[in-house]
Coordinates of C-alpha atoms in Angstrom, one line a residue:
X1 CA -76.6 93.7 160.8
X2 CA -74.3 97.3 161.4
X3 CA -72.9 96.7 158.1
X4 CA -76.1 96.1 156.4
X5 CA -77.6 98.7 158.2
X6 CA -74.8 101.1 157.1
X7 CA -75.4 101.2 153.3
X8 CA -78.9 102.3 154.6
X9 CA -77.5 105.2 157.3
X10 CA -75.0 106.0 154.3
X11 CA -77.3 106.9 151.5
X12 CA -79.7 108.8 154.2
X13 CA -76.6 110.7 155.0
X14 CA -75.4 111.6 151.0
X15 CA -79.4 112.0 150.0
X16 CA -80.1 114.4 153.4
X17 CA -83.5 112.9 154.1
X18 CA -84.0 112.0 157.8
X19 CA -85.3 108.8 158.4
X20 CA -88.8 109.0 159.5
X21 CA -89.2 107.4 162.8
X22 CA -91.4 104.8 161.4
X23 CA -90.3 104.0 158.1
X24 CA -94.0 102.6 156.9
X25 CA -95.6 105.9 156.8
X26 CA -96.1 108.4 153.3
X27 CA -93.5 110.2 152.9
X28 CA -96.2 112.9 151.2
X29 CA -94.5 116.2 152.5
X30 CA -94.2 119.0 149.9
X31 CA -90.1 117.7 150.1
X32 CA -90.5 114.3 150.0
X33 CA -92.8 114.8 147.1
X34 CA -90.2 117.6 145.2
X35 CA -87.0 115.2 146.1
X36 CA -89.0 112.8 144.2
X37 CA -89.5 114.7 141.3
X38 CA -85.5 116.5 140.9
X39 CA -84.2 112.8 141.7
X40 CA -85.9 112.2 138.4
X41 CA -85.2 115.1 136.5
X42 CA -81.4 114.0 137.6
X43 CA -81.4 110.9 136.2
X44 CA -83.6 110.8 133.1
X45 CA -81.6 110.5 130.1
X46 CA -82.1 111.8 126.9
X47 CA -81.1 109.5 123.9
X48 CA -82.3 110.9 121.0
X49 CA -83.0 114.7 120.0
X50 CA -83.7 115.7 116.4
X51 CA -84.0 119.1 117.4
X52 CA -87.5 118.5 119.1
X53 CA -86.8 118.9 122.0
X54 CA -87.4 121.4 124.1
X55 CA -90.9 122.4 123.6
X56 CA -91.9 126.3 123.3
X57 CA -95.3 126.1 125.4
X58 CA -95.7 129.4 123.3
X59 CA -95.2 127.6 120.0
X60 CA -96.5 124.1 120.6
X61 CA -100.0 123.7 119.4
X62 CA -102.7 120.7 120.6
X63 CA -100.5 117.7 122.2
X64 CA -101.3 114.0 121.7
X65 CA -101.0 112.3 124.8
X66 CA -100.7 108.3 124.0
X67 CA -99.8 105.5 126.2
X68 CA -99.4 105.1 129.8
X69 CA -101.0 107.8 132.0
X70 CA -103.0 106.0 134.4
X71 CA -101.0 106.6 137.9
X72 CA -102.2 103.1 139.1
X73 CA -100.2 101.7 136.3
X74 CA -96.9 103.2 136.7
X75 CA -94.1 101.0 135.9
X76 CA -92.1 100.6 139.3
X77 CA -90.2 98.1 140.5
X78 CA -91.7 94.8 142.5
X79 CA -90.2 92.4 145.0
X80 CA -90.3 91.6 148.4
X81 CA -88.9 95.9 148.8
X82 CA -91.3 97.1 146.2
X83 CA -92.3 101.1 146.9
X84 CA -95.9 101.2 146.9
X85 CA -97.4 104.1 145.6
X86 CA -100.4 106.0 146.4
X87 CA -102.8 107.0 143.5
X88 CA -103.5 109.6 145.6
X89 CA -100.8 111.7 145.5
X90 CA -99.7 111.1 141.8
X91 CA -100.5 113.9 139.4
X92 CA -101.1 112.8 135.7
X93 CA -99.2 113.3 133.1
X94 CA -102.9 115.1 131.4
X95 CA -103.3 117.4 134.1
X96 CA -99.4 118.6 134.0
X97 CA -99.7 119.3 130.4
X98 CA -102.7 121.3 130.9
X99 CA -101.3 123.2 133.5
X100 CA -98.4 124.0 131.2
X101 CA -99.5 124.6 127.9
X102 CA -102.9 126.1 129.2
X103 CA -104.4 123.7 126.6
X104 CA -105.8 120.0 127.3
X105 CA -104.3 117.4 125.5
X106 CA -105.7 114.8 123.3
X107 CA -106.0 111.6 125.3
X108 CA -105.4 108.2 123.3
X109 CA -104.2 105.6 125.5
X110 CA -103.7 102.9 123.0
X111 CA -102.5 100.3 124.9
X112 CA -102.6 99.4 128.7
X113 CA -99.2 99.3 129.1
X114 CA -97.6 95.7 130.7
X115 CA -100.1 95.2 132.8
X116 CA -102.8 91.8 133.1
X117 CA -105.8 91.3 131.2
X118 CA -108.2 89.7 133.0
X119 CA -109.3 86.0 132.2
X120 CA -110.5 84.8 128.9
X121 CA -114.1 83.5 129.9
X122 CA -114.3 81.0 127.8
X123 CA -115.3 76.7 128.5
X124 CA -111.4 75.4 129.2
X125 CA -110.1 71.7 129.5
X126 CA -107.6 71.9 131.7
X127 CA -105.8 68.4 132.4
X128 CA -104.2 68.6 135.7
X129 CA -101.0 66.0 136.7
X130 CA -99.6 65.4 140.0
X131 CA -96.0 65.2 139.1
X132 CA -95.1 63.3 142.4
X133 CA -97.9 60.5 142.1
X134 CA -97.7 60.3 138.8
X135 CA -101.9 60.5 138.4
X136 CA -103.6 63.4 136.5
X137 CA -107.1 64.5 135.9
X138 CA -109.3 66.8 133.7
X139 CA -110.9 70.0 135.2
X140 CA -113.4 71.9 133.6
X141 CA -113.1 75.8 133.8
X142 CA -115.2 78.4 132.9
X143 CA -112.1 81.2 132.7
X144 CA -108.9 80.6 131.3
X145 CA -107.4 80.4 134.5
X146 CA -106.0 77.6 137.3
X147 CA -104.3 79.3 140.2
X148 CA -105.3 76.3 142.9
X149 CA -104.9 72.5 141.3
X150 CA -107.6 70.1 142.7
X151 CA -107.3 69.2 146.6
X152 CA -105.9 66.1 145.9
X153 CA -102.8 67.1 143.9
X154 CA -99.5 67.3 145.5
X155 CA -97.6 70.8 145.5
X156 CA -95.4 69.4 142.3
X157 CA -98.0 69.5 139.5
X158 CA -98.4 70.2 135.7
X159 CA -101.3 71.4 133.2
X160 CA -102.4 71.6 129.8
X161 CA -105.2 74.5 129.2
X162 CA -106.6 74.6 126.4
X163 CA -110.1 76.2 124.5
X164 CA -111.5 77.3 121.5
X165 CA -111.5 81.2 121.1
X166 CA -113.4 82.5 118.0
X167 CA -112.6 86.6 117.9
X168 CA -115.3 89.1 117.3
X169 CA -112.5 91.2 115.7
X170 CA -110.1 91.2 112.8
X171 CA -106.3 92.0 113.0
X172 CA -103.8 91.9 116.4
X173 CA -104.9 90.8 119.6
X174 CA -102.4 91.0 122.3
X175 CA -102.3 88.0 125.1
X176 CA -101.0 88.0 128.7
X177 CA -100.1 85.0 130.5
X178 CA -99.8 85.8 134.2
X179 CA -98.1 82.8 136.2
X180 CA -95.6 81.6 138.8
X181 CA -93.6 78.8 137.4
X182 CA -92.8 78.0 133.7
X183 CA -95.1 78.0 131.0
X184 CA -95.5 77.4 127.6
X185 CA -98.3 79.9 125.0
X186 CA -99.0 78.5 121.5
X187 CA -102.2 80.1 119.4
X188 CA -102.9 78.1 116.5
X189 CA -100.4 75.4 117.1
X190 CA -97.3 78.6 117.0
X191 CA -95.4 78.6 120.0
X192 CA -96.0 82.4 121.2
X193 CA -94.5 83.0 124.4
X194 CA -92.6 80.5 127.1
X195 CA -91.2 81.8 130.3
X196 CA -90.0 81.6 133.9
X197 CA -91.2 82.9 137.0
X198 CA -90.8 82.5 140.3
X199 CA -93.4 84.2 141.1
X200 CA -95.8 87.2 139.7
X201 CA -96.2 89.2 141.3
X202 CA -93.3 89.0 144.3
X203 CA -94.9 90.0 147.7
X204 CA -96.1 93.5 146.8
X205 CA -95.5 95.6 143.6
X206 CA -96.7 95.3 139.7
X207 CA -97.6 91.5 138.5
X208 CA -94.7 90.2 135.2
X209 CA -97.4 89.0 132.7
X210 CA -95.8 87.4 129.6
X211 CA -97.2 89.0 126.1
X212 CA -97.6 87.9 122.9
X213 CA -99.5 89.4 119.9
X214 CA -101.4 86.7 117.7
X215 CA -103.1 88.4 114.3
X216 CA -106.4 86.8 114.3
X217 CA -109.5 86.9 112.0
X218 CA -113.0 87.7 112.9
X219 CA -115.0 84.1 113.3
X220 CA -112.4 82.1 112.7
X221 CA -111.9 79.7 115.7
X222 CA -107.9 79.4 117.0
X223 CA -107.1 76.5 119.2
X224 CA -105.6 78.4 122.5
X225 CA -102.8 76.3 124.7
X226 CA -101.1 76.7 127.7
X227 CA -98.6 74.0 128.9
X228 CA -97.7 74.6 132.4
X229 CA -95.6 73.3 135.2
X230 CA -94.7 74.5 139.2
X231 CA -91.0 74.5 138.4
X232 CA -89.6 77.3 139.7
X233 CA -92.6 78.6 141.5
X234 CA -92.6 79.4 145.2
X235 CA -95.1 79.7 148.1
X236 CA -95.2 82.3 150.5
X237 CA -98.6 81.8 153.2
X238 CA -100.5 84.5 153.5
X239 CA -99.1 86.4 150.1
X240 CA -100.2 86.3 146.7
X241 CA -97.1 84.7 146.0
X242 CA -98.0 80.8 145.2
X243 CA -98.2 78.6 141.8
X244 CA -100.8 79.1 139.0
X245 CA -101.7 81.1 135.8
X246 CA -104.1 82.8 133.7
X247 CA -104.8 84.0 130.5
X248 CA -106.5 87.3 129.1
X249 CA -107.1 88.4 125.4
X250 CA -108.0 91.0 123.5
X251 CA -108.2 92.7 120.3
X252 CA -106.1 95.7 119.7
X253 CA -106.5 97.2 116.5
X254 CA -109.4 99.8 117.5
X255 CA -107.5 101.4 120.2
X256 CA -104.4 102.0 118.4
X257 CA -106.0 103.3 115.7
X258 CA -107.6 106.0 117.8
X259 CA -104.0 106.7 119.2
X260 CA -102.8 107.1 115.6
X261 CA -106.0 109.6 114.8
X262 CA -105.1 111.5 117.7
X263 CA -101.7 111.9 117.1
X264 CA -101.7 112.4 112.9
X265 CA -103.6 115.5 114.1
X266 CA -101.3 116.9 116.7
X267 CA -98.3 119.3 116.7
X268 CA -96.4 117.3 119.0
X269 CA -97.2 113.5 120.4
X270 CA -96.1 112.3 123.9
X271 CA -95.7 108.7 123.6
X272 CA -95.1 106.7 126.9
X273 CA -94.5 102.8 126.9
X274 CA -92.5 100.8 129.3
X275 CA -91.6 97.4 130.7
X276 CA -92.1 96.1 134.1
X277 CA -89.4 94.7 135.6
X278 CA -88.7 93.2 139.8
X279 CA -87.8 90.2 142.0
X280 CA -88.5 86.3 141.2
X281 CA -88.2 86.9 137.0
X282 CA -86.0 87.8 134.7
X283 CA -86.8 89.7 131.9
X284 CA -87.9 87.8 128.8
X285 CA -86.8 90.3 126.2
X286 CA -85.7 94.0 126.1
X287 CA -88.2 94.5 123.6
X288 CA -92.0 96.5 124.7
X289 CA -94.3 93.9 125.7
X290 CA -97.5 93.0 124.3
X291 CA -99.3 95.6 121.8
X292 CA -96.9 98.7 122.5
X293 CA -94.4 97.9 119.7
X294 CA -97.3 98.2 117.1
X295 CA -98.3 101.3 118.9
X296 CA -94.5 103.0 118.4
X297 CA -94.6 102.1 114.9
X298 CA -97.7 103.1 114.1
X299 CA -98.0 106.9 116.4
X300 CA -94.0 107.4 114.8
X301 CA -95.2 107.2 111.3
X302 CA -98.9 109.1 112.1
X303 CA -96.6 112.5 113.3
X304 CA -93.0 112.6 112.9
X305 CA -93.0 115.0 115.9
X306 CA -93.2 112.2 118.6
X307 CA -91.6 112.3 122.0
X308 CA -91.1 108.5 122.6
X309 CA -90.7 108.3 127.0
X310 CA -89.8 104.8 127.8
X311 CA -90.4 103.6 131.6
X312 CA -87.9 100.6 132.6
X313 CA -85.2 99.5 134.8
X314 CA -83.0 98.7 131.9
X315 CA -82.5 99.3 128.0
X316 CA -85.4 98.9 125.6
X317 CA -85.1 97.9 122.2
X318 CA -87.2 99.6 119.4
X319 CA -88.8 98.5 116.7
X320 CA -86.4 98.1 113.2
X321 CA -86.4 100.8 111.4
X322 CA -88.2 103.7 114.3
X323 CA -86.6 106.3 115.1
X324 CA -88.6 109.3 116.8
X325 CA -87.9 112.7 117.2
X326 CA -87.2 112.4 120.3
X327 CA -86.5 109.8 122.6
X328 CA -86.9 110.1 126.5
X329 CA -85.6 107.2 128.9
X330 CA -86.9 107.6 132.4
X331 CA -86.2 104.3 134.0
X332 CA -88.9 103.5 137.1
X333 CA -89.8 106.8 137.6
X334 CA -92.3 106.8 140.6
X335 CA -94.3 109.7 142.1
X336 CA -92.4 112.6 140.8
X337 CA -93.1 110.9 136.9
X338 CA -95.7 113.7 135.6
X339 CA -94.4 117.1 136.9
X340 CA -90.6 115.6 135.9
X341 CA -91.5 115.0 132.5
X342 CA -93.7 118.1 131.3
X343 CA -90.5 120.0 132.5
X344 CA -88.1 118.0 131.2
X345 CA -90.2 118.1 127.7
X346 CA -90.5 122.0 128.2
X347 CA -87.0 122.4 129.3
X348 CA -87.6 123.9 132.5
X349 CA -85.4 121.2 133.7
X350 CA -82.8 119.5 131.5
X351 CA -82.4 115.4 131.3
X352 CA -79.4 115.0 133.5
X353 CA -78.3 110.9 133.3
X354 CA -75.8 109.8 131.6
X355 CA -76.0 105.7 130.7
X356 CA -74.6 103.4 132.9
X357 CA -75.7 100.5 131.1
X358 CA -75.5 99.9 127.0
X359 CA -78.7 99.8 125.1
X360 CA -78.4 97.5 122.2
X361 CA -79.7 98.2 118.8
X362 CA -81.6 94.4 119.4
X363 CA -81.4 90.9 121.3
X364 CA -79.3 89.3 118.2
X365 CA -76.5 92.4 119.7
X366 CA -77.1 91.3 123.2
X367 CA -73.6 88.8 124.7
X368 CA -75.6 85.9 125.7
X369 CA -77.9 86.3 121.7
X370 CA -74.5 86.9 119.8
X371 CA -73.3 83.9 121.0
X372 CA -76.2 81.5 120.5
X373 CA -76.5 81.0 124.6
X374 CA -79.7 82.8 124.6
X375 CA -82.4 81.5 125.7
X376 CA -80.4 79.0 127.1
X377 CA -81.9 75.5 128.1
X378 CA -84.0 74.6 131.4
X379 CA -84.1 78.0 132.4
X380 CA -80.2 78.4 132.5
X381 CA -78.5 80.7 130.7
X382 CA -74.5 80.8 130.6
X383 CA -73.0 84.4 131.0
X384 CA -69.2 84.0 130.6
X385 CA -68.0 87.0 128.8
X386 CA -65.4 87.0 131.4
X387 CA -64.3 90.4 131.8
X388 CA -65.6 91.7 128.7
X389 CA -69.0 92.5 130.8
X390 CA -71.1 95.2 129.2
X391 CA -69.5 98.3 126.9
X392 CA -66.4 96.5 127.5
X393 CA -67.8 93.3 124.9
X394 CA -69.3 95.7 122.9
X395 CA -66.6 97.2 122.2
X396 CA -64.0 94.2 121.8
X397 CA -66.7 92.8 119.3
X398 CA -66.7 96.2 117.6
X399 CA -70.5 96.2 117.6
X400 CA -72.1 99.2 117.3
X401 CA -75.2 100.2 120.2
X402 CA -78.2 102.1 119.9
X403 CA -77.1 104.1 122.6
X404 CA -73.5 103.6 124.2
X405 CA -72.4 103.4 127.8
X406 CA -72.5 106.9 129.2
X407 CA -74.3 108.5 126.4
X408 CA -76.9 110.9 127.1
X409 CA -77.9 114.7 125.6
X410 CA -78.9 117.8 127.0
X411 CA -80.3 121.4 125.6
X412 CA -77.3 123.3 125.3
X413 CA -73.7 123.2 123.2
X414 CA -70.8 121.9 125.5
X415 CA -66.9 121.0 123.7
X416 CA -64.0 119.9 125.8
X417 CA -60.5 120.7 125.6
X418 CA -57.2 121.2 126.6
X419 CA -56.8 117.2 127.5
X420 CA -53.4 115.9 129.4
X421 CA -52.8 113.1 131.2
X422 CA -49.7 112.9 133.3
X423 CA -48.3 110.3 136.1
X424 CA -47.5 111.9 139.5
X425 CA -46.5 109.3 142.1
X426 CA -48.8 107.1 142.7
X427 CA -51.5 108.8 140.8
X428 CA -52.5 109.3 136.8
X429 CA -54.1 113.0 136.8
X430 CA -56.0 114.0 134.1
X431 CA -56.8 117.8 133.2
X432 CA -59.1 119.0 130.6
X433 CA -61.8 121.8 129.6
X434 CA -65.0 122.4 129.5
X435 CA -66.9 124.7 127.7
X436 CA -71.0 125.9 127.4
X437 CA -71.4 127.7 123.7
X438 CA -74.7 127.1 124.0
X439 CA -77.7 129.7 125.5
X440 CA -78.8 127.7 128.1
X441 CA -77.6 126.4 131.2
X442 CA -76.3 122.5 131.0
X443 CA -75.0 119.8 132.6
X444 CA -71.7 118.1 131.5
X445 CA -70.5 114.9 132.0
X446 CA -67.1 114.7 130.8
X447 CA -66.0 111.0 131.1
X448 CA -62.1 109.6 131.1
X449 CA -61.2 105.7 129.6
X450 CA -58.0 104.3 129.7
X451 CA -57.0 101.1 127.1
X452 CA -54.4 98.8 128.5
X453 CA -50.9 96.9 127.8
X454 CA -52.7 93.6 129.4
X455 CA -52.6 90.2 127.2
X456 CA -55.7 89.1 125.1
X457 CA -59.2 88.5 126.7
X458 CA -58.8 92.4 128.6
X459 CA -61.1 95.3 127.6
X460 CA -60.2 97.5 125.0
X461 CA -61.2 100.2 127.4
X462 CA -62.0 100.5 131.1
X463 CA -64.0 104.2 132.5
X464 CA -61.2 105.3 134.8
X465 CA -63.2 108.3 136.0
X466 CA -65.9 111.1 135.3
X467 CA -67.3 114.4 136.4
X468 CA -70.4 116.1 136.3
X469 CA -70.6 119.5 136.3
X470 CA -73.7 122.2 135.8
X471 CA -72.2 125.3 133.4
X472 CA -73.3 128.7 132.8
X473 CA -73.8 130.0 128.9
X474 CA -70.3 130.7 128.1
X475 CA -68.6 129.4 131.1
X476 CA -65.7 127.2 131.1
X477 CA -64.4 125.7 134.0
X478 CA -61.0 123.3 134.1
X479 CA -61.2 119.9 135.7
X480 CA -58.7 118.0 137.5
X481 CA -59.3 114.0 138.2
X482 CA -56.9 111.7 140.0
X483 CA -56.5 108.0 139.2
X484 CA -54.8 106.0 141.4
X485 CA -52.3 103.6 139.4
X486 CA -53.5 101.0 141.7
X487 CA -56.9 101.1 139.4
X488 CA -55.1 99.6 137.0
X489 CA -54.6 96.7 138.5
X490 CA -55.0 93.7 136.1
X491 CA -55.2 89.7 137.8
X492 CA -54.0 86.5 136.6
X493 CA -55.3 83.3 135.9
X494 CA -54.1 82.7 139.4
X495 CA -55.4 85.7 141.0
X496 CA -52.1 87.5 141.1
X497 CA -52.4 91.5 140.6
X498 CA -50.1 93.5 139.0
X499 CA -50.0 96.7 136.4
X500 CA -48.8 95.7 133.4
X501 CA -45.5 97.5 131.8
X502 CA -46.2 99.5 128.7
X503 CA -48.3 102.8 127.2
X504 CA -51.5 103.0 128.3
X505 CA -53.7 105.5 126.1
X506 CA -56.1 107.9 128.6
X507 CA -59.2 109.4 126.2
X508 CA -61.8 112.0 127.1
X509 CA -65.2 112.4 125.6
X510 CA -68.9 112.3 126.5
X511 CA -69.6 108.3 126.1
X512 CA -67.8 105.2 125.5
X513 CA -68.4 105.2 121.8
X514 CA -67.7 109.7 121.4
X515 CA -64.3 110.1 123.1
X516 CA -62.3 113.5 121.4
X517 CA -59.1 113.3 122.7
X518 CA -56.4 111.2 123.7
X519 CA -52.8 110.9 125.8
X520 CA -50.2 108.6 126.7
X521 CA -49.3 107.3 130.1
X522 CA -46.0 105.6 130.3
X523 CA -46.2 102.8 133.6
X524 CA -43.6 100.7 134.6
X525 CA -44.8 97.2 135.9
X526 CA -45.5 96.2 139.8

């Protein structure tokens, strides 16, 4: 319990926020709420600039506001230590905007964002087996949707849904199957969507709906299936955690189509699309969910001026072939979201992450997908890249990323220089230079990798350290960084460390994959 409760004293103690003396209560102070919003200004990091960003509020005409700006539907993380947030005292992204520009924007939601629908009503056969008796029954529903079995079934138990559905509209219609278990979505016979959950959602926090996008014609019945089973499902009393599903549909194509009206006439569109992600599933793709990849494509090529803002705990893979002007990664960005992101858009505060993950170009780039492991079988999947986790695969594979480890931009011209690397005693130390030519203030986030003398199956390069540093316009500043030898450490098959004899190149750069210069260690074995 002390230690436990140490990594809690700890970060209280680095953040400087007092522990309020009872923990449950809003932390809605005017501190609170502007620690929020710098914490994300700090860590938002900026992928992709065409020379977009930032805005001139002086210059920028009307503003297409598409995607997600409902504060009730902000993509934060769930679980059994999910961070409620209050409506309340969440601004929107509208209302900032306004407040900036002076000018409302044009509203086009175009999608809900990965959220439920609610259940088809529809007649549904559901055929309901108790997988411990053996016996099974056939239920008749008047909603796509079984979250209790009959009385008489045991708590191990399967279904098969299925209706009709005849759609009142032409062209996409996006589906969400919200369940706790594993489950199976097929539309017209095609397998959809299948997936795992423990549960959905986990305690408190956002529900993990499974999407799919079906392309239907107006009148034209499609047979609708869900194949279902417990499995992994689990049962908390008193929560909404417990077995079952439903299913909700809709058509699509009207509501985008507004978005792309809205932002064809526009100077500038603010996209914003995400992914949830939390406790008791794991992620079924790193692609958008449901209808929001059609949206990218379609706002993208309505107004090449787009600001794409993606909300998720990890990378997010874009449609082939899209490329904004501008692209915005904000991770679970939480009540500070909407005053964060009109000044990072505006540059009144600059996008200071850097990655500490790799987002891949797609899933086929992805270990487990390269390999043919992915999706696995029974719900397992095998990860054993060994040590080649992450960048490290990536770059024994010599795959090229979307966006490498460590990469992120900001708004102002920064070079690095002057690079040595030198062993004194039981220390590498590395020296270099950095430099803002640029007009504005910036960030930099010089970053040091070291390759290695180690046999096969070791990682081309290993981060041995980094700085971050906020420069003046045309201030320079020299940077000292020590690496203990020790770090090198590499282990044998039978757990035996030692540092391996040999020349061991040190390079300095801004990411993993944009390193600009290089020198030589000599290290004698131990």
């Amino acid at each position: 319990l002390e230690a436990i409760a140490s990594h809690v004293l700890t970060a209280l103690d680095l953040s400087g926020v007092e522990a309020p003396a009872n923990p449950r209560l809003p932390l809605d102070d005017a501190a609170s709420q502007a620690l929020a919003q710098e914490e994300l200004e700090a860590g938002a990091v900026l992928l992709r600039n065409d020379e977009l960003l930032p805005l001139d509020a002086g210059a920028v005409g009307t503003v297409a506001l598409v995607g997600v700006d409902d504060p009730t539907a902000l993509l934060v993380m769930g679980g059994s230590a999910a961070v409620g947030l209050s409506s309340a005292r969440i601004a929107s992204v509208a209302d900032q905007l306004e407040t900036r520009t002076g000018a409302r924007p044009v509203v086009a939601p175009g999608t809900r964002g990965d959220v439920p629908l609610p259940p088809l009503r529809s007649v549904v056969s559901a055929v309901v087996r108790d997988d411990g008796a053996g016996t099974e029954q056939t239920v008749a529903l008047d909603e796509f949707a079984l979250l209790d079995p009959p009385a008489e079934v045991g708590a191990d138990w399967s279904a098969v849904l299925e209706t009709a559905y005849e759609p009142t509209d032409s062209g996409p219609h996006v589906l969400t199957l919200t369940f706790a278990g594993e489950a199976r979505l097929l539309v017209g016979g095609e397998e959809l969507a299948t997936g795992f959950r423990e549960a959905s959602p986990m305690v408190e926090g956002p529900e993990y709906p499974l999407h799919a996008v079906a392309h239907l014609t107006e009148g034209r019945s499609v047979r609708v299936r869900v194949e279902y089973r417990t499995g992994p499902a689990i049962t908390i009393p008193g929560t909404p955690v417990r077995p079952g599903l439903r299913l909700g549909v809709e058509p699509v194509a009207e509501r985008i189509s507004a978005a792309v009206d809205a932002a064809a006439a526009a100077d500038v569109a603010v996209l914003i699309v995400g992914r949830v992600t939390g406790e008791a599933m794991d992620a079924d793709s790193i692609r958008l969910p449901g209808d929001q990849e059609l949206l990218v494509r379609a706002v993208t090529a309505a107004n090449p001026r787009t600001v794409l803002v993606t909300l998720s705990g990890g990378p997010v893979a874009l449609p082939d072939g899209v490329q904004p002007a501008a692209v915005l990664h904000v991770w679970n960005p939480g009540e500070g979201f909407a005053p964060a992101l009109v000044r990072l858009l505006f540059g009144d505060a600059e996008p200071g992450g850097r990655l500490p993950l790799t987002f891949p170009g797609d899933e086929a780039q992805t270990p487990v997908a390269a390999s043919g492991r992915y999706p696995g079988a029974d719900g397992v999947v095998d990860y054993d890249e060994g040590l080649l986790v992450g960048y490290r695969w990536y770059d024994a594979e010599e795959i090229e990323p979307a966006y490498p480890f460590g990469h992120g931009l900001g708004y102002t011209e920064i070079a690095l220089d002057r690079f040595t690397a030198e062993r004194i005693g039981d220390r590498i130390t590395a020296r270099l230079t950095v430099r803002n030519s640029g007009a504005r203030t910036g960030k930099a986030v010089p970053q040091i990798y070291s390759s290695s003398p180690a046999p096969a199956g070791h990682p081309p390069q290993t981060l041995r350290a980094f700085a971050a540093v906020r420069l003046e316009p045309g201030e320079s500043r020299r940077l000292s960084l020590d690496i203990p030898v020790r770090d090198l450490v590499a282990y044998d098959t039978e757990g035996t460390p030692s540092v391996h004899a040999g020349t061991y190149t040190f390079t300095a750069g801004w990411s993993s994959r944009d390193l600009v210069a290089a020198s030589d260690v000599v290290v004698e074995s131990s």
